[in-house]
N, C-alpha and C. Protein backbone atom coordinates (compact mmCIF):
# COMPACT_ATOMS: atom_id res chain seq x y z
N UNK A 1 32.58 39.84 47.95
CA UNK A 1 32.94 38.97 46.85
C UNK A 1 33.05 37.53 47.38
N UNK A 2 32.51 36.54 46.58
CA UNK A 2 32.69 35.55 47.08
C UNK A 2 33.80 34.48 46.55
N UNK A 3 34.16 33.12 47.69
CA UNK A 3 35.24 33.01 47.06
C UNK A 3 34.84 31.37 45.86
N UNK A 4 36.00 31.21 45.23
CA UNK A 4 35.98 29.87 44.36
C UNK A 4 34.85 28.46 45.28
N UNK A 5 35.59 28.26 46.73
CA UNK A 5 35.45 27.66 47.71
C UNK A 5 33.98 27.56 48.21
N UNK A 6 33.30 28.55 47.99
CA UNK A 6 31.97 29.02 48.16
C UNK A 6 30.99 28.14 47.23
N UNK A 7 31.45 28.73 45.91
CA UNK A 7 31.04 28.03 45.07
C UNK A 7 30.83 26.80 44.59
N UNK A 8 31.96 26.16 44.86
CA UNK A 8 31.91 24.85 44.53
C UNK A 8 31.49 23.98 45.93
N UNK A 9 31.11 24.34 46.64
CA UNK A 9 30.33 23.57 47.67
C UNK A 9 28.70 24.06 47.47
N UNK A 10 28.22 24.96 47.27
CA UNK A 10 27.01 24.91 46.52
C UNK A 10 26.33 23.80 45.49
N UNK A 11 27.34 22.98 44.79
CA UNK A 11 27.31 21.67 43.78
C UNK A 11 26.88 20.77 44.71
N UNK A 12 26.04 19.86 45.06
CA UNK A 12 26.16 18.34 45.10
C UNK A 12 26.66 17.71 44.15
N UNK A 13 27.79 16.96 45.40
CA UNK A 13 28.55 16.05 44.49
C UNK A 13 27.51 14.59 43.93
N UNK A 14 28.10 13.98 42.88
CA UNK A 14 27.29 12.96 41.90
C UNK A 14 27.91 11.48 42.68
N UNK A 15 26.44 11.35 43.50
CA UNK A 15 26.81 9.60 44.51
C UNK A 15 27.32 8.99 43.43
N UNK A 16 28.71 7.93 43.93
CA UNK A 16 29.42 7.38 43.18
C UNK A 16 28.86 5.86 43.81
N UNK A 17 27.84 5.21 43.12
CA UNK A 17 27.33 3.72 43.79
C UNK A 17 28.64 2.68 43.35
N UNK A 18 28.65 2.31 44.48
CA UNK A 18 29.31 0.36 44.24
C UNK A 18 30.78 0.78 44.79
N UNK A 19 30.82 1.87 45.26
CA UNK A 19 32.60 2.54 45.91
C UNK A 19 32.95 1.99 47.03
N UNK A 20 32.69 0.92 47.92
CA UNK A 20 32.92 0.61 49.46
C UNK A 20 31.97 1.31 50.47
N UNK A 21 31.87 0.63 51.71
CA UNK A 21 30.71 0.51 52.63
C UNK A 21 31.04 2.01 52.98
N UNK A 22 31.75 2.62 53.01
CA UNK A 22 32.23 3.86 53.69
C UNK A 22 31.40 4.68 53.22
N UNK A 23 30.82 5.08 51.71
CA UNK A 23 30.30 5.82 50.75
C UNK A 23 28.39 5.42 50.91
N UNK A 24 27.97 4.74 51.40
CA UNK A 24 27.08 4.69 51.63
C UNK A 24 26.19 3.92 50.52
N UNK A 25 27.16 3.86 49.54
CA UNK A 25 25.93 3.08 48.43
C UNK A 25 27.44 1.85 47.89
N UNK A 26 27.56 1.40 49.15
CA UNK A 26 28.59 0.17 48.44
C UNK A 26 27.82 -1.17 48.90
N UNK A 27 28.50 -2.42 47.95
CA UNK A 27 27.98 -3.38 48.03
C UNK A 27 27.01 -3.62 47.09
N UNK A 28 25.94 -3.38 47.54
CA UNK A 28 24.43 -3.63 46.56
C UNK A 28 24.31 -2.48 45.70
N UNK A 29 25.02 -1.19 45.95
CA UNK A 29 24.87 -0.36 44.94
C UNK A 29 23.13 0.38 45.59
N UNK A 30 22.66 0.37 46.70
CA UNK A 30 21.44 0.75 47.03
C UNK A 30 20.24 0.38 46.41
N UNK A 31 20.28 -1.34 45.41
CA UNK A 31 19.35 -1.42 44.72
C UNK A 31 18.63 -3.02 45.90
N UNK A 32 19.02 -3.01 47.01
CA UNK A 32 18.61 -4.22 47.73
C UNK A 32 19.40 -5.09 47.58
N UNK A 33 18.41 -6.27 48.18
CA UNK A 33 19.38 -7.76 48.04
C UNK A 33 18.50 -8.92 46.77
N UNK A 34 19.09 -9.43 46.06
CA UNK A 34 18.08 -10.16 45.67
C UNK A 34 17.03 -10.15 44.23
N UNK A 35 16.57 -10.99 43.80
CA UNK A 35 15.13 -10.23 42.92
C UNK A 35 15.31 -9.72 41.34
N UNK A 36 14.36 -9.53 40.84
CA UNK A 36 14.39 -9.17 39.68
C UNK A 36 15.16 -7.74 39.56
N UNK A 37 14.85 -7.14 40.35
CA UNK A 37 15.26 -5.17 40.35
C UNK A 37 16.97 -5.30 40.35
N UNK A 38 17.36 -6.17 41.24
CA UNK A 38 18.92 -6.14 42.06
C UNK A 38 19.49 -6.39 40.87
N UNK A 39 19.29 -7.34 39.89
CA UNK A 39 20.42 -7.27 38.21
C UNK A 39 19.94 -6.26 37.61
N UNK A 40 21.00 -6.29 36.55
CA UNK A 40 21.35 -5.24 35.53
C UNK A 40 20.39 -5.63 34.59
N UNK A 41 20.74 -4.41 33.54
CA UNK A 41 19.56 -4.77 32.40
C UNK A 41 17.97 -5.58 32.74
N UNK A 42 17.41 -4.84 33.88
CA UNK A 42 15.68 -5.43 33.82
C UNK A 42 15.41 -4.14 33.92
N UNK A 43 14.33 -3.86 33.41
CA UNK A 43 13.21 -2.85 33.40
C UNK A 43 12.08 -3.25 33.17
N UNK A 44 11.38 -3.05 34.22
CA UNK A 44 9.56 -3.95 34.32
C UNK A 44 9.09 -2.45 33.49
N UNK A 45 9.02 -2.33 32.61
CA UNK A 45 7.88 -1.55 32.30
C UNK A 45 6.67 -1.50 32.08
N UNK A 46 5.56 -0.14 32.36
CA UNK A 46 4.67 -0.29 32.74
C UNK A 46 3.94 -1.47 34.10
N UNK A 47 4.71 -1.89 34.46
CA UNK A 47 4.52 -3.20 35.57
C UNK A 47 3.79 -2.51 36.80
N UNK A 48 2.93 -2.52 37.28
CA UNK A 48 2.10 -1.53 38.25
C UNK A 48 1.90 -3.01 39.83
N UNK A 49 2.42 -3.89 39.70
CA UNK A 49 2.03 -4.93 40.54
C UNK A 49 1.02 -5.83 40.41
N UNK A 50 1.00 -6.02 39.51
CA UNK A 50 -0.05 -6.76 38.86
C UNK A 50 -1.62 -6.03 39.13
N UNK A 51 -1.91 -4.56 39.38
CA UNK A 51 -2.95 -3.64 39.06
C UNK A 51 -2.91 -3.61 37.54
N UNK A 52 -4.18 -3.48 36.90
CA UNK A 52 -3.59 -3.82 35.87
C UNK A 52 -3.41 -2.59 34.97
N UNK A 53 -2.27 -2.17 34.42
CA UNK A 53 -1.33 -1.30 33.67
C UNK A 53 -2.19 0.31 32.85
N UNK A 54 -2.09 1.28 33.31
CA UNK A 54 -2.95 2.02 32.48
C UNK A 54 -3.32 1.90 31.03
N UNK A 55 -2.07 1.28 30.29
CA UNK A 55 -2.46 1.64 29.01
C UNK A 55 -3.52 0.62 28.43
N UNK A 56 -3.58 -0.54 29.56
CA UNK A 56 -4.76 -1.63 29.22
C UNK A 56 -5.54 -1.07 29.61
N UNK A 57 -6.19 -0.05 30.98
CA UNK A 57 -7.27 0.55 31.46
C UNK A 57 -8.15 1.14 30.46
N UNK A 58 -7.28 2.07 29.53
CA UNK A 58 -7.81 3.37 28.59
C UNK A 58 -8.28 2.26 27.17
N UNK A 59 -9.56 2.81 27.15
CA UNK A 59 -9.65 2.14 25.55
C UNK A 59 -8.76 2.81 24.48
N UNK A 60 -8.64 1.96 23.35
CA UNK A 60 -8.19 2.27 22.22
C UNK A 60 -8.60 3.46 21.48
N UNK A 61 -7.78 4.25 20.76
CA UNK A 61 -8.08 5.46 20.43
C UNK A 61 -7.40 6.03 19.37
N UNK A 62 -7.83 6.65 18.35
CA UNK A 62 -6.73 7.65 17.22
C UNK A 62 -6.51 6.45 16.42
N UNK A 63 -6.30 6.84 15.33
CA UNK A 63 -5.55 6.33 14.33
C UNK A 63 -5.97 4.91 13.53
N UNK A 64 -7.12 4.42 14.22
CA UNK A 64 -8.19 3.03 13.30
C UNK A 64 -9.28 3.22 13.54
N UNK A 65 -9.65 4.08 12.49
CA UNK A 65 -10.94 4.35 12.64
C UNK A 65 -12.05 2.65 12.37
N UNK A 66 -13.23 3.13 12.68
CA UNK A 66 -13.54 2.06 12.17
C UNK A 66 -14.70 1.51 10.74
N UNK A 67 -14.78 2.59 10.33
CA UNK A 67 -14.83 2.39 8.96
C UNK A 67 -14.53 3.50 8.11
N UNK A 68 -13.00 2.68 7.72
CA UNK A 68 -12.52 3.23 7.17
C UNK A 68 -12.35 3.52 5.49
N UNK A 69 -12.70 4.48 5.18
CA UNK A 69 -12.58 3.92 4.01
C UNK A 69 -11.23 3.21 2.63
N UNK A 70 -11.21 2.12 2.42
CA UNK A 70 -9.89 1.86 1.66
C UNK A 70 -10.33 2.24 0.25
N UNK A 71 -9.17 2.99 -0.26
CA UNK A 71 -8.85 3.65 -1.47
C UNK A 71 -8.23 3.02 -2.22
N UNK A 72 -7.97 2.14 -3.38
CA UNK A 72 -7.05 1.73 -3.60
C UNK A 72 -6.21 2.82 -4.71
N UNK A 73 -5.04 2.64 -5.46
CA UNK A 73 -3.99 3.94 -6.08
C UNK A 73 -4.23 2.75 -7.62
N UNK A 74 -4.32 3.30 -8.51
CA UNK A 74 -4.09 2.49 -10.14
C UNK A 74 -3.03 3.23 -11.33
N UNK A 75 -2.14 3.27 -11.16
CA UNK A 75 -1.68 4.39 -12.36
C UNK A 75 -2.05 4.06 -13.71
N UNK A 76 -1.81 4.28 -14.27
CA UNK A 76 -2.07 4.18 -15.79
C UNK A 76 -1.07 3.27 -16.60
N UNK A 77 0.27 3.26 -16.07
CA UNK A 77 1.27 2.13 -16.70
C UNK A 77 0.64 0.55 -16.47
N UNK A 78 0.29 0.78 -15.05
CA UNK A 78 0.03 -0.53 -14.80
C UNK A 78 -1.49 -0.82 -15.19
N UNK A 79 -2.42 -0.34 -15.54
CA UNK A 79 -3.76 -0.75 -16.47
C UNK A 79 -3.57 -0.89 -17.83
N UNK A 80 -2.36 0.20 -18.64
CA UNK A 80 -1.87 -0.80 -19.47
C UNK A 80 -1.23 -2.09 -19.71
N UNK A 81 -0.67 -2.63 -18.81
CA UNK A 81 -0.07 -3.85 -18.43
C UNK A 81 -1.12 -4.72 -18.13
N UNK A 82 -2.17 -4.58 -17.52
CA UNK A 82 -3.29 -5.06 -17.34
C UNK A 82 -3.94 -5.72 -18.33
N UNK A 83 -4.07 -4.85 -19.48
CA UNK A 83 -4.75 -4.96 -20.68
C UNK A 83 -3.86 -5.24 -22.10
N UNK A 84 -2.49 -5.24 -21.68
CA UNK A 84 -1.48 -6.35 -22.34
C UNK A 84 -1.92 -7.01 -22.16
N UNK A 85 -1.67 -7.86 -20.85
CA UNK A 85 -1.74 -9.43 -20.15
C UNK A 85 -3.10 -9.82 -20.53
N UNK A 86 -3.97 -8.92 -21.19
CA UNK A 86 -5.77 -9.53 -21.23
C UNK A 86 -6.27 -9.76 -19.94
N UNK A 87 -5.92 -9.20 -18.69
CA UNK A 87 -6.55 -9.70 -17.45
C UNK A 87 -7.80 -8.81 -17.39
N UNK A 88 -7.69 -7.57 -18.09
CA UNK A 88 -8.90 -6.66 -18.26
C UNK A 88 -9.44 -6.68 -19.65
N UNK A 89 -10.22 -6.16 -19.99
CA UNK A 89 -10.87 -6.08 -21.25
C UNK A 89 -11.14 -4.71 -21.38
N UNK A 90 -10.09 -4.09 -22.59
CA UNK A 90 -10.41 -3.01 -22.90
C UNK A 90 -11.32 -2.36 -23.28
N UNK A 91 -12.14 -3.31 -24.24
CA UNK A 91 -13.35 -2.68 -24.81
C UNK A 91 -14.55 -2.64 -23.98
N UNK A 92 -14.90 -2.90 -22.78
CA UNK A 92 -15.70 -2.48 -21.97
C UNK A 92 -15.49 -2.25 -20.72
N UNK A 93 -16.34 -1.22 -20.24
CA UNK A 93 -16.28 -0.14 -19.54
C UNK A 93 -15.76 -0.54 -17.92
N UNK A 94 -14.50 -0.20 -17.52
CA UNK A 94 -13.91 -0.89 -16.85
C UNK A 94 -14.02 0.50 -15.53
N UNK A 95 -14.68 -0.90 -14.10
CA UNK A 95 -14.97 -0.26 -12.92
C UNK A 95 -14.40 -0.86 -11.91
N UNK A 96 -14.79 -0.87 -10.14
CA UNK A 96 -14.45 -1.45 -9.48
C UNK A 96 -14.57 -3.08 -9.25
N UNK A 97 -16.06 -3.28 -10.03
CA UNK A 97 -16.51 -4.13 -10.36
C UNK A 97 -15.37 -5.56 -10.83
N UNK A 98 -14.59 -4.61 -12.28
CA UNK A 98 -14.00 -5.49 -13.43
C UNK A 98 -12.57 -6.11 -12.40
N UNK A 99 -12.26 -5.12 -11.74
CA UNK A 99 -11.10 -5.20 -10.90
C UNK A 99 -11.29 -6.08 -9.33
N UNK A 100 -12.40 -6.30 -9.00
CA UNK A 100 -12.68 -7.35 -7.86
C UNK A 100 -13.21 -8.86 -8.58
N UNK A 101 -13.60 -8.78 -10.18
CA UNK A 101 -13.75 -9.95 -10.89
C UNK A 101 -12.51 -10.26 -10.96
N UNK A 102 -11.68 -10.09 -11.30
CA UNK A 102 -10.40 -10.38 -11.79
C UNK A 102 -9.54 -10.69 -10.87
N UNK A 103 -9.75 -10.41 -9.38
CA UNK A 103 -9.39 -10.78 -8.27
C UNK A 103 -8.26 -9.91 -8.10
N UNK A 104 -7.85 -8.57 -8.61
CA UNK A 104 -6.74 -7.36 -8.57
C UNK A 104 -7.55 -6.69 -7.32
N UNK A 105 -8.33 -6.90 -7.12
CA UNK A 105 -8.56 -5.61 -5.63
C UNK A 105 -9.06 -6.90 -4.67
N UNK A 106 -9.04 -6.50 -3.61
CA UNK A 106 -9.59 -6.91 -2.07
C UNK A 106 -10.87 -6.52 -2.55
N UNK A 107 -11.70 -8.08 -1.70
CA UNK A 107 -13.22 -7.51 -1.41
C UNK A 107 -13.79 -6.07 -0.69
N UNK A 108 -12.66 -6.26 0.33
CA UNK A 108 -12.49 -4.78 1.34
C UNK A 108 -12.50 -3.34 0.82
N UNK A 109 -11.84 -3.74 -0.37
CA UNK A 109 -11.65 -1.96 -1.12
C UNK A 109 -13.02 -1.38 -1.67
N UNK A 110 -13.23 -0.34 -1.42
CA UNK A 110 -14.78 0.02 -2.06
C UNK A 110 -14.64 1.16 -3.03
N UNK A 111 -13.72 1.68 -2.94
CA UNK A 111 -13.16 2.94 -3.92
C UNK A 111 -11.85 2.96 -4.72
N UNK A 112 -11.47 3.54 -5.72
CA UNK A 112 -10.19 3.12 -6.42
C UNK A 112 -9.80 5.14 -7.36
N UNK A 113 -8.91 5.18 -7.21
CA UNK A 113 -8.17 6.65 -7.53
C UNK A 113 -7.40 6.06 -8.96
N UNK A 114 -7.44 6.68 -10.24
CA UNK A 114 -6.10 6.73 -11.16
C UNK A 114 -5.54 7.50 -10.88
N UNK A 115 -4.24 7.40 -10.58
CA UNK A 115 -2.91 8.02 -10.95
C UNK A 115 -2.46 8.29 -12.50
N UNK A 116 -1.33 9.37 -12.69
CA UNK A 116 -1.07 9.42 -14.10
C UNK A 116 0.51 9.02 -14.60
N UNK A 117 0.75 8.15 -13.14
CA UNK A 117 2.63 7.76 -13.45
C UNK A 117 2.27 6.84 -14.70
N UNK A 118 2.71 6.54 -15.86
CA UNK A 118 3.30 5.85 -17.01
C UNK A 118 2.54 6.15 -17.70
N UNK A 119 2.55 5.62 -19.09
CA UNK A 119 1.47 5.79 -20.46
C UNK A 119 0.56 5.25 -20.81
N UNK A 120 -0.61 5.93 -21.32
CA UNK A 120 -1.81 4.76 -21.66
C UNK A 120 -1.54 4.67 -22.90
N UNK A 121 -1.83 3.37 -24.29
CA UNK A 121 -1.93 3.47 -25.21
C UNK A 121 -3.14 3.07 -25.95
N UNK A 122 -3.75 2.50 -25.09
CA UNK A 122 -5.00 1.90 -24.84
C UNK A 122 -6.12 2.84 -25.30
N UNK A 123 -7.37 2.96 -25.82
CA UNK A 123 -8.89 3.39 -25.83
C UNK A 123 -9.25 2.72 -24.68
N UNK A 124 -9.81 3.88 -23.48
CA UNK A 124 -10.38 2.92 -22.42
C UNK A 124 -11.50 3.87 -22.15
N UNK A 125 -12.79 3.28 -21.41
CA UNK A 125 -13.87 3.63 -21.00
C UNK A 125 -13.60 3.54 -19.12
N UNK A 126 -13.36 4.23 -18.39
CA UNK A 126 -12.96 3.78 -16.83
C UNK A 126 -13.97 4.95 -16.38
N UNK A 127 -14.36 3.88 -15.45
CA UNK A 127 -15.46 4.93 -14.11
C UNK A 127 -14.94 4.40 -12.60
N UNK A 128 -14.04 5.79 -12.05
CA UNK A 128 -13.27 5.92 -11.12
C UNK A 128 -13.76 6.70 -10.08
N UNK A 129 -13.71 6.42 -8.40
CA UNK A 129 -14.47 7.50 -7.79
C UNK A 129 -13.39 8.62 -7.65
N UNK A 130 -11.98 9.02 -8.54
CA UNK A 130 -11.53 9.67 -7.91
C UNK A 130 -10.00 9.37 -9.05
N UNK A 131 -9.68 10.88 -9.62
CA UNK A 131 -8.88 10.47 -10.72
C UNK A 131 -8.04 12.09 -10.56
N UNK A 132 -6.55 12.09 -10.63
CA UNK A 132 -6.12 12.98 -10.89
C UNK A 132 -5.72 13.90 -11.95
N UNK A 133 -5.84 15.09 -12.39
CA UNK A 133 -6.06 15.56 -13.34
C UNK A 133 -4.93 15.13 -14.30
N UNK A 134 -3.98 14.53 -14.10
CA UNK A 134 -2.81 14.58 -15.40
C UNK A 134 -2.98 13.38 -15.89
N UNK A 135 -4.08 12.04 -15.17
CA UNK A 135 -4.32 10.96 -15.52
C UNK A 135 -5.35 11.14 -16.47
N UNK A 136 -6.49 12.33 -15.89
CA UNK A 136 -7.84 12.30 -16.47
C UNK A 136 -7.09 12.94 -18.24
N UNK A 137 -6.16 13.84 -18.76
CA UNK A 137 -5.85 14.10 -19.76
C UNK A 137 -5.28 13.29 -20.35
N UNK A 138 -4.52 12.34 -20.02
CA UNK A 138 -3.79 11.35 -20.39
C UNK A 138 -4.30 10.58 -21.16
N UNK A 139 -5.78 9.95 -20.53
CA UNK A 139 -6.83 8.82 -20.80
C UNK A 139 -7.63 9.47 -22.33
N UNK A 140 -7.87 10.92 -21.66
CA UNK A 140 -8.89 11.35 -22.68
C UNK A 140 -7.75 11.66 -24.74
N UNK A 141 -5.99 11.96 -23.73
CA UNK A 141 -5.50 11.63 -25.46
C UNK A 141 -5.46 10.46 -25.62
N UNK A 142 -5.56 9.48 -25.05
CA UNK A 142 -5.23 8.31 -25.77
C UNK A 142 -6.72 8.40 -26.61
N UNK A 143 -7.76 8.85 -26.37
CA UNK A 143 -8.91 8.83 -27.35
C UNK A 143 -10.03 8.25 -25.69
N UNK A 144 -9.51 8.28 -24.47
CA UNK A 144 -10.37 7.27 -23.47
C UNK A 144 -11.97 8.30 -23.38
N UNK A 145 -12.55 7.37 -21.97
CA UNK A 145 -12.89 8.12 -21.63
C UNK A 145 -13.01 8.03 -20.04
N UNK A 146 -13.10 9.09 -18.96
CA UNK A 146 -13.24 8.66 -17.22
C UNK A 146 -14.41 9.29 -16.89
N UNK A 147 -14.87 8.80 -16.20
CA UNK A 147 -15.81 8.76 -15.32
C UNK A 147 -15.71 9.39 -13.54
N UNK A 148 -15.99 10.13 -13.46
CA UNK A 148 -16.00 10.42 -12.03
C UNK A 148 -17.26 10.10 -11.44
N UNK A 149 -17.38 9.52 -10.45
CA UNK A 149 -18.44 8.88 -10.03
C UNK A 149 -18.43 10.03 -8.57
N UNK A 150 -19.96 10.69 -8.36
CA UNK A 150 -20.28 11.15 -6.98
C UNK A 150 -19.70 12.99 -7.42
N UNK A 151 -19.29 12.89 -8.63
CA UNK A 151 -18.60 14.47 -8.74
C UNK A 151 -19.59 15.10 -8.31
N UNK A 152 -19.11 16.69 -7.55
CA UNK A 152 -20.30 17.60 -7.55
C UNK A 152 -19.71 18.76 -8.27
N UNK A 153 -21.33 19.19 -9.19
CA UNK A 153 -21.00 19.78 -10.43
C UNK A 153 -21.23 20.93 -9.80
């Protein structure tokens, strides 16, 4: 059987830095003399010695593609608001087109989705590459009509 005494000398004890010269890590605390390293609060990260740093080595990767495609989101409250304000014209057939005239989309955007958050009250004609079904019923009671552009039948 072994005893308590046994055991607890099996532990390394936890160096206590900055305790007096006696302890072996007094004074400087074992971090040198001097320099950026010797204060508190620095951390060179990634700092390789001026080699220069892996994560500059590796090209860029994941997550930006590069052509990407931008989607833009339209709900239906806000194309009625649209066509309050007269910035659209209801009575004809409203595309990506009407919405980069009007200066509401980025040149950048090439595709546009309805959503079906709020109400249409509107008669509208819309050709969308991409429309969710509670919008596409929505449009068609108000009397509309949508367009899916690229559907495969």
């Amino acid at each position: 059987m072994t005893s308590l005494n046994t055991l607890n000398n099996l532990k390394t004890k936890k160096i206590r830095v900055g305790r007096g010269i006696g302890s072996g890590k007094g004074k400087t605390s074992g971090r040198g003399v001097k320099g950026q390293k010797s204060r508190s609060g620095v951390a060179i990260k990634s700092f390789e010695g001026g080699q220069m740093p892996l994560y500059r080595r590796l090209p860029k990767r994941g997550f930006n593609p590069v052509n990407k495609k931008k989607v833009a989101l339209i709900n239906l409250d806000y194309l009625q608001k649209l066509i309050d304000t007269k910035k659209i014209n209801a009575d004809v057939k409203i595309n990506i087109d009407t919405f980069k005239k009007s200066k509401l989309f980025r040149k950048s955007i090439n595709k546009f989705k309805v959503l079906s958050n709020g109400d249409l009250n509107s008669k509208i004609e819309i050709e969308a590459d991409y429309s969710s079904k509670a919008a596409k019923e929505k449009i068609e009671k108000a009397g509309g009509q949508i367009i899916i552009k690229n559907q495969s039948k």
